[in-house]
Coordinates of N, CA and C in Angstrom, one line a residue:
Y299 N 0.8 -1.2 0.0 CA 0.0 0.0 0.0 C 0.9 1.2 0.0
E300 N 0.6 2.2 -0.9 CA 1.3 3.4 -1.0 C 0.5 4.6 -0.4
P301 N 1.1 5.5 0.3 CA 0.3 6.7 0.8 C -0.3 7.5 -0.4
L302 N -1.4 8.1 -0.1 CA -2.1 8.9 -1.1 C -1.2 10.2 -1.3
R303 N -1.2 10.6 -2.6 CA -0.4 11.7 -3.0 C -1.1 13.0 -3.2
G304 N -2.4 13.0 -3.5 CA -3.2 14.2 -3.8 C -3.9 14.7 -2.5
N305 N -4.7 15.7 -2.8 CA -5.5 16.3 -1.7 C -6.5 15.2 -1.1
V306 N -6.7 15.2 0.2 CA -7.6 14.1 0.7 C -8.6 14.7 1.6
A307 N -9.7 14.0 1.7 CA -10.8 14.3 2.7 C -10.8 13.2 3.7
V308 N -11.1 13.6 5.0 CA -11.1 12.6 6.1 C -12.4 12.7 6.8
N309 N -13.0 11.5 7.0 CA -14.2 11.4 7.8 C -13.9 10.4 8.9
Y310 N -14.0 10.9 10.1 CA -13.7 9.9 11.2 C -14.6 10.1 12.4
T311 N -14.7 9.0 13.1 CA -15.5 8.9 14.4 C -14.7 8.4 15.5
V312 N -14.6 9.2 16.6 CA -13.9 8.8 17.8 C -14.9 8.2 18.7
F313 N -14.7 6.9 19.1 CA -15.6 6.2 20.0 C -14.8 6.2 21.4
R314 N -15.2 7.1 22.3 CA -14.5 7.3 23.5 C -14.9 6.2 24.6
P315 N -14.0 5.9 25.5 CA -14.4 4.9 26.5 C -15.3 5.6 27.6
S316 N -15.3 6.9 27.7 CA -16.1 7.6 28.7 C -16.4 9.0 28.2
K317 N -17.3 9.7 28.8 CA -17.7 11.0 28.3 C -16.7 12.1 28.7
R318 N -15.4 11.9 28.3 CA -14.4 12.9 28.6 C -13.6 13.1 27.3
G319 N -13.1 14.3 27.2 CA -12.2 14.6 26.0 C -12.9 15.3 24.9
D320 N -12.3 16.4 24.5 CA -12.9 17.2 23.3 C -12.5 16.5 22.0
L321 N -13.4 16.5 21.1 CA -13.2 15.9 19.8 C -12.0 16.5 19.1
D322 N -11.8 17.8 19.1 CA -10.7 18.4 18.4 C -9.3 18.1 18.9
N323 N -9.2 17.6 20.2 CA -8.0 17.2 20.7 C -7.4 15.9 20.0
Y324 N -8.2 15.1 19.5 CA -7.8 13.9 18.8 C -7.2 14.1 17.4
T325 N -7.6 15.2 16.8 CA -7.2 15.4 15.3 C -5.7 15.5 15.1
K326 N -5.1 16.4 15.8 CA -3.6 16.6 15.5 C -2.8 15.4 15.8
I327 N -3.0 14.7 16.9 CA -2.3 13.5 17.2 C -2.5 12.4 16.1
M328 N -3.7 12.2 15.8 CA -4.0 11.1 14.8 C -3.5 11.5 13.4
F329 N -3.6 12.7 13.0 CA -3.2 13.1 11.7 C -1.7 13.0 11.6
D330 N -1.0 13.4 12.6 CA 0.5 13.3 12.6 C 0.9 11.8 12.5
A331 N 0.2 11.0 13.2 CA 0.6 9.6 13.2 C 0.3 8.9 11.9
L332 N -0.6 9.4 11.1 CA -0.9 8.9 9.8 C 0.0 9.4 8.6
N333 N 0.9 10.4 9.0 CA 1.8 10.8 8.0 C 2.7 9.7 7.5
G334 N 2.8 9.6 6.2 CA 3.7 8.5 5.6 C 3.0 7.2 5.5
L335 N 1.9 7.0 6.1 CA 1.1 5.7 6.1 C -0.1 5.9 5.2
V336 N -0.9 6.8 5.5 CA -2.2 7.0 4.7 C -2.0 8.1 3.6
W337 N -1.3 9.2 4.0 CA -0.9 10.3 3.1 C 0.5 10.6 3.3
L338 N 1.1 11.4 2.5 CA 2.5 11.7 2.6 C 2.7 12.7 3.8
D339 N 1.8 13.7 3.9 CA 1.8 14.7 4.9 C 0.4 15.2 5.2
D340 N 0.1 15.5 6.4 CA -1.2 15.9 6.7 C -1.6 17.3 6.2
M341 N -0.7 18.0 5.5 CA -1.0 19.2 4.9 C -1.9 18.9 3.6
Q342 N -1.9 17.6 3.2 CA -2.8 17.2 2.1 C -4.3 17.2 2.4
V343 N -4.6 17.2 3.7 CA -6.0 17.2 4.2 C -6.6 18.5 3.9
V344 N -7.7 18.5 3.1 CA -8.4 19.7 2.7 C -9.8 19.7 3.2
E345 N -10.2 18.6 3.8 CA -11.6 18.5 4.3 C -11.6 17.5 5.4
I346 N -12.3 17.9 6.5 CA -12.4 17.0 7.7 C -13.9 17.0 8.1
L347 N -14.4 15.8 8.4 CA -15.7 15.6 9.0 C -15.5 14.7 10.1
A348 N -15.8 15.2 11.3 CA -15.5 14.4 12.6 C -16.8 14.3 13.4
Y349 N -16.8 13.1 14.1 CA -17.9 12.8 15.0 C -17.4 12.2 16.3
R350 N -18.1 12.4 17.3 CA -17.8 11.8 18.6 C -18.9 10.9 19.1
A351 N -18.5 9.7 19.6 CA -19.5 8.8 20.1 C -18.8 8.1 21.3
D352 N -19.6 7.4 22.1 CA -19.1 6.7 23.3 C -19.3 5.2 23.1
D353 N -18.2 4.5 23.5 CA -18.3 3.0 23.4 C -17.4 2.5 24.5
K354 N -17.9 2.3 25.7 CA -17.1 1.9 26.9 C -16.4 0.6 26.6
N355 N -17.0 -0.3 25.9 CA -16.5 -1.7 25.7 C -15.5 -1.8 24.6
N356 N -15.6 -0.8 23.6 CA -14.7 -0.9 22.4 C -14.3 0.5 21.9
P357 N -13.5 1.2 22.7 CA -13.1 2.5 22.3 C -12.2 2.4 21.0
R358 N -12.4 3.3 20.1 CA -11.6 3.2 18.8 C -11.8 4.4 18.0
V359 N -11.1 4.5 16.9 CA -11.4 5.5 15.9 C -11.6 4.8 14.6
E360 N -12.7 5.2 13.8 CA -12.9 4.7 12.5 C -12.7 5.8 11.5
F361 N -11.9 5.5 10.5 CA -11.6 6.5 9.5 C -12.1 6.1 8.1
L362 N -12.4 7.1 7.3 CA -12.7 7.0 5.9 C -11.8 8.1 5.3
V363 N -10.9 7.7 4.4 CA -10.0 8.7 3.8 C -10.0 8.5 2.3
Y364 N -10.2 9.6 1.5 CA -10.2 9.5 0.1 C -9.7 10.7 -0.6
E365 N -9.2 10.5 -1.8 CA -8.6 11.6 -2.5 C -9.7 12.5 -3.1
V366 N -9.5 13.8 -3.2 CA -10.5 14.7 -3.7 C -9.8 15.6 -4.7
D367 N -10.6 16.1 -5.7 CA -10.0 17.1 -6.6 C -10.3 18.5 -6.0
R368 N -9.3 19.3 -5.8 CA -9.4 20.6 -5.3 C -8.3 21.5 -5.9

């Protein structure tokens, strides 16, 4: 698998283990961690749609990332 090279849109949901933590606090950490794996650099991200949910038994983040023409 090769990292995406064009502009990308990201749709993600953070499933928290408890009702603590702001949604925007997750973005920077996750996007930096995905550099070189999903995209070359997070400066390619031109669109973000984020949701927050709670799942005590299965905390996780679900991502949908795709290239867009911009």
